[in-house]
Structure formats: C-alpha cells, structure tokens
mmCIF file of C-alpha atoms in Angstrom:
data_model
loop_
_atom_site.group_PDB
_atom_site.id
_atom_site.type_symbol
_atom_site.label_atom_id
_atom_site.label_comp_id
_atom_site.label_asym_id
_atom_site.label_seq_id
_atom_site.Cartn_x
_atom_site.Cartn_y
_atom_site.Cartn_z
ATOM 1 C CA MET A 1 0.297 -0.559 0.309
ATOM 2 C CA SER A 2 2.062 2.837 -1.180
ATOM 3 C CA ASP A 3 1.481 5.779 1.970
ATOM 4 C CA LEU A 4 1.996 8.478 -1.099
ATOM 5 C CA LYS A 5 1.768 12.242 0.267
ATOM 6 C CA VAL A 6 1.871 15.797 -1.203
ATOM 7 C CA VAL A 7 1.218 18.409 0.378
ATOM 8 C CA VAL A 8 0.242 21.746 -1.311
ATOM 9 C CA GLU A 9 0.226 24.501 0.566
ATOM 10 C CA PRO A 10 -1.863 27.640 -0.152
ATOM 11 C CA GLY A 11 0.430 30.423 -0.991
ATOM 12 C CA ARG A 12 3.721 28.715 -1.754
ATOM 13 C CA GLN A 13 5.121 27.574 -4.831
ATOM 14 C CA ASP A 14 6.641 24.806 -3.908
ATOM 15 C CA ILE A 15 5.220 21.093 -4.114
ATOM 16 C CA VAL A 16 6.614 18.227 -1.501
ATOM 17 C CA ILE A 17 6.055 14.942 -1.822
ATOM 18 C CA THR A 18 7.416 11.402 -0.531
ATOM 19 C CA ARG A 19 6.579 7.852 -0.250
ATOM 20 C CA THR A 20 8.728 4.925 1.322
ATOM 21 C CA PHE A 21 9.582 2.194 -1.062
ATOM 22 C CA ASP A 22 10.174 -1.572 0.458
ATOM 23 C CA ALA A 23 13.554 -1.362 -1.223
ATOM 24 C CA PRO A 24 17.418 0.272 -0.599
ATOM 25 C CA ARG A 25 18.112 3.755 -1.682
ATOM 26 C CA GLU A 26 20.179 1.934 -4.108
ATOM 27 C CA ALA A 27 17.455 0.474 -6.007
ATOM 28 C CA VAL A 28 16.054 3.018 -5.765
ATOM 29 C CA PHE A 29 18.893 5.460 -7.029
ATOM 30 C CA ALA A 30 19.659 2.965 -9.325
ATOM 31 C CA ALA A 31 16.367 2.411 -10.517
ATOM 32 C CA MET A 32 15.098 6.695 -11.500
ATOM 33 C CA THR A 33 18.661 6.924 -13.297
ATOM 34 C CA ASP A 34 19.280 4.274 -15.954
ATOM 35 C CA PRO A 35 18.028 5.271 -18.732
ATOM 36 C CA ASP A 36 15.947 1.467 -19.678
ATOM 37 C CA SER A 37 14.456 1.798 -16.106
ATOM 38 C CA ILE A 38 13.392 4.849 -16.461
ATOM 39 C CA ALA A 39 11.617 4.183 -19.627
ATOM 40 C CA ARG A 40 9.462 0.919 -17.518
ATOM 41 C CA TRP A 41 8.341 3.330 -15.063
ATOM 42 C CA TRP A 42 8.131 6.672 -15.652
ATOM 43 C CA GLY A 43 4.788 8.423 -17.409
ATOM 44 C CA LEU A 44 0.770 7.289 -16.860
ATOM 45 C CA ASP A 45 -0.145 3.407 -17.128
ATOM 46 C CA ASP A 46 -1.383 4.273 -21.198
ATOM 47 C CA THR A 47 1.499 5.986 -22.608
ATOM 48 C CA ASP A 48 4.649 4.973 -23.590
ATOM 49 C CA THR A 49 8.072 6.667 -22.058
ATOM 50 C CA ARG A 50 11.196 7.027 -24.954
ATOM 51 C CA ILE A 51 14.260 8.204 -23.380
ATOM 52 C CA ASP A 52 15.649 10.648 -25.608
ATOM 53 C CA ILE A 53 18.357 11.869 -23.352
ATOM 54 C CA ALA A 54 19.874 11.172 -20.085
ATOM 55 C CA ASP A 55 23.312 12.141 -19.374
ATOM 56 C CA VAL A 56 22.736 11.867 -15.870
ATOM 57 C CA ARG A 57 25.713 13.761 -14.466
ATOM 58 C CA ALA A 58 25.812 18.126 -12.778
ATOM 59 C CA GLY A 59 25.190 19.815 -16.146
ATOM 60 C CA GLY A 60 24.117 17.050 -18.197
ATOM 61 C CA ARG A 61 20.092 16.931 -19.805
ATOM 62 C CA TRP A 62 17.429 15.230 -20.500
ATOM 63 C CA ARG A 63 14.714 14.549 -22.676
ATOM 64 C CA PHE A 64 11.594 12.593 -21.983
ATOM 65 C CA VAL A 65 9.107 11.112 -24.455
ATOM 66 C CA GLU A 66 5.357 9.994 -23.009
ATOM 67 C CA SER A 67 3.732 8.637 -26.407
ATOM 68 C CA ALA A 68 -0.180 8.157 -25.723
ATOM 69 C CA PRO A 69 -1.888 6.022 -27.470
ATOM 70 C CA ASP A 70 -3.853 8.071 -29.958
ATOM 71 C CA GLY A 71 -0.460 8.793 -31.359
ATOM 72 C CA ALA A 72 0.188 12.272 -29.645
ATOM 73 C CA GLU A 73 3.389 13.142 -28.341
ATOM 74 C CA TYR A 74 4.680 14.547 -25.203
ATOM 75 C CA GLY A 75 8.138 16.128 -24.554
ATOM 76 C CA PHE A 76 8.972 16.934 -20.922
ATOM 77 C CA ARG A 77 12.818 18.098 -20.667
ATOM 78 C CA GLY A 78 15.611 19.561 -18.049
ATOM 79 C CA VAL A 79 19.260 20.013 -16.564
ATOM 80 C CA PHE A 80 20.523 17.973 -13.698
ATOM 81 C CA HIS A 81 21.919 20.220 -11.636
ATOM 82 C CA GLU A 82 23.191 18.275 -8.952
ATOM 83 C CA VAL A 83 23.396 15.264 -8.469
ATOM 84 C CA ALA A 84 24.801 12.338 -5.727
ATOM 85 C CA ALA A 85 24.556 8.481 -5.256
ATOM 86 C CA PRO A 86 22.497 7.304 -3.741
ATOM 87 C CA GLU A 87 20.667 10.361 -2.435
ATOM 88 C CA ARG A 88 20.220 13.434 -3.777
ATOM 89 C CA MET A 89 19.545 14.562 -7.275
ATOM 90 C CA VAL A 90 18.440 17.943 -7.794
ATOM 91 C CA GLN A 91 17.295 19.053 -11.990
ATOM 92 C CA THR A 92 14.838 21.758 -13.844
ATOM 93 C CA PHE A 93 11.628 19.909 -15.396
ATOM 94 C CA GLU A 94 9.558 21.608 -17.942
ATOM 95 C CA PHE A 95 6.714 20.143 -19.877
ATOM 96 C CA GLU A 96 7.869 21.349 -23.477
ATOM 97 C CA GLY A 97 4.163 22.069 -24.198
ATOM 98 C CA MET A 98 4.454 24.453 -22.248
ATOM 99 C CA PRO A 99 7.680 26.806 -22.455
ATOM 100 C CA GLY A 100 9.343 28.486 -20.311
ATOM 101 C CA HIS A 101 6.820 27.065 -17.163
ATOM 102 C CA VAL A 102 10.587 25.261 -15.091
ATOM 103 C CA SER A 103 10.222 24.137 -11.858
ATOM 104 C CA MET A 104 13.616 23.372 -10.061
ATOM 105 C CA ASP A 105 12.826 19.634 -8.231
ATOM 106 C CA THR A 106 15.234 17.792 -5.978
ATOM 107 C CA TYR A 107 14.987 14.222 -4.675
ATOM 108 C CA THR A 108 16.902 13.312 -2.020
ATOM 109 C CA LEU A 109 16.627 8.955 -0.649
ATOM 110 C CA GLU A 110 16.841 8.419 2.907
ATOM 111 C CA GLU A 111 17.713 4.770 4.079
ATOM 112 C CA ARG A 112 15.265 3.431 6.836
ATOM 113 C CA ASP A 113 15.771 -0.256 7.786
ATOM 114 C CA GLY A 114 15.454 -1.791 3.836
ATOM 115 C CA ARG A 115 13.685 0.320 3.271
ATOM 116 C CA THR A 116 13.292 4.084 1.169
ATOM 117 C CA LEU A 117 12.108 7.597 1.918
ATOM 118 C CA TYR A 118 12.188 9.298 -1.089
ATOM 119 C CA THR A 119 11.311 13.559 -0.667
ATOM 120 C CA SER A 120 10.471 15.115 -3.542
ATOM 121 C CA VAL A 121 10.262 19.503 -3.636
ATOM 122 C CA SER A 122 9.406 21.288 -6.704
ATOM 123 C CA VAL A 123 9.966 24.707 -6.637
ATOM 124 C CA PHE A 124 8.255 26.872 -8.663
ATOM 125 C CA GLN A 125 8.407 30.782 -10.010
ATOM 126 C CA SER A 126 5.381 31.684 -9.391
ATOM 127 C CA VAL A 127 2.931 29.981 -7.023
ATOM 128 C CA GLU A 128 0.479 30.203 -11.063
ATOM 129 C CA ASP A 129 2.674 27.777 -12.164
ATOM 130 C CA ARG A 130 3.040 25.451 -8.940
ATOM 131 C CA ASP A 131 -0.737 25.138 -9.182
ATOM 132 C CA GLY A 132 -0.894 24.838 -12.515
ATOM 133 C CA MET A 133 0.822 22.137 -12.139
ATOM 134 C CA VAL A 134 -1.492 21.284 -9.771
ATOM 135 C CA ALA A 135 -5.235 21.871 -12.067
ATOM 136 C CA SER A 136 -2.712 19.230 -14.759
ATOM 137 C CA GLY A 137 -3.665 16.154 -12.988
ATOM 138 C CA MET A 138 -0.620 15.762 -11.275
ATOM 139 C CA GLU A 139 -1.024 13.958 -8.867
ATOM 140 C CA SER A 140 -2.574 10.906 -10.749
ATOM 141 C CA GLY A 141 -0.002 10.691 -13.267
ATOM 142 C CA LEU A 142 2.393 10.627 -9.871
ATOM 143 C CA LYS A 143 0.969 8.007 -7.720
ATOM 144 C CA GLN A 144 1.280 5.454 -11.268
ATOM 145 C CA SER A 145 4.667 6.024 -11.997
ATOM 146 C CA LEU A 146 5.641 6.026 -7.975
ATOM 147 C CA ASP A 147 3.565 2.743 -8.173
ATOM 148 C CA ALA A 148 4.866 1.643 -11.479
ATOM 149 C CA LEU A 149 8.974 2.415 -10.047
ATOM 150 C CA GLU A 150 7.914 0.278 -6.396
ATOM 151 C CA LYS A 151 7.117 -2.468 -9.072
ATOM 152 C CA LEU A 152 10.255 -2.578 -10.564
ATOM 153 C CA VAL A 153 12.219 -1.773 -7.930
ATOM 154 C CA ALA A 154 10.136 -4.837 -5.767
ATOM 155 C CA GLU A 155 10.707 -7.255 -9.386
ATOM 156 C CA ARG A 156 14.443 -6.790 -8.937
ATOM 157 C CA ALA A 157 15.296 -7.035 -5.240
#
C-alpha cells in the first residue's frame, strides 16, 4: 500500500512529495537514473516513454517523450544541477507543451531499515505555475509513475 503524500500549501511556490519504497535506496536511485529503467516506470500507465537523453551528471541534460495510445507525443526536459548517488539529485523540469514554466526539483533518498524514504521538493517560478501543475492532474500521474517504480524495484530485490 502506497503512503504517497503530496503537500500543496496555499500561497506557496512548492510541492512536497514523500513516499516510502520497500527497497534499499541504491536500488531506487539506480532505477531513477538508468535510462532503460526510467522508460519502464516514468509516465502514465497507458503511455509509453522514450528516453531521448539521460545524461545523469551535474550539467547533463535529460529529455523524455511520452507517447499516448492516440499517437500524441508529450515531451519533457531539463538539466541536472547535482547528482550525488545514491542520496540526492537536483534537476529542472519543463513540459515542452508549456515552454518557460520551469520548476527546480530536488529528490532525496533516505535509507530507513532497508526501506527508502523518497522526498521530492519542486519549486516553481510562481504560485500560479505551481497551481497550474497541480490542476493538470499531476498527482494522478505521479501516483502511477511511483507505483510503477515500486513494482520495478521490487522485481529487482
């Protein structure tokens, strides 16, 4: 059972997400940074994800494309600012369908008794950008992706 928590406080520019994975943080970090693994868990359940770029290092770029059943494609991209395996990553996030609306995302993984506490803090350029992300259905897509990540790391345990 997922313990996903999404905290969106009124008037703030951030979203704080926590979830526990039943796997060591090295396994979770590996799945979050390996292009073949990312393609298996990132995105919605009914889409396929193609990894165009995954240069996971400080200064490296990433670009993922989700393909919907109707053939529509949705691109996402960013730049890695910090990668400290297996405990932390900092990157930008931008949906290509709405260029210029960029968030700065910090992911931390904490080992707790063989399990991993995942924390994501996304800081947006404005409260309006943050609220737009929330209104887009982000929480449903996030849950689908993180559930798929849980399944992937469980298969590898």
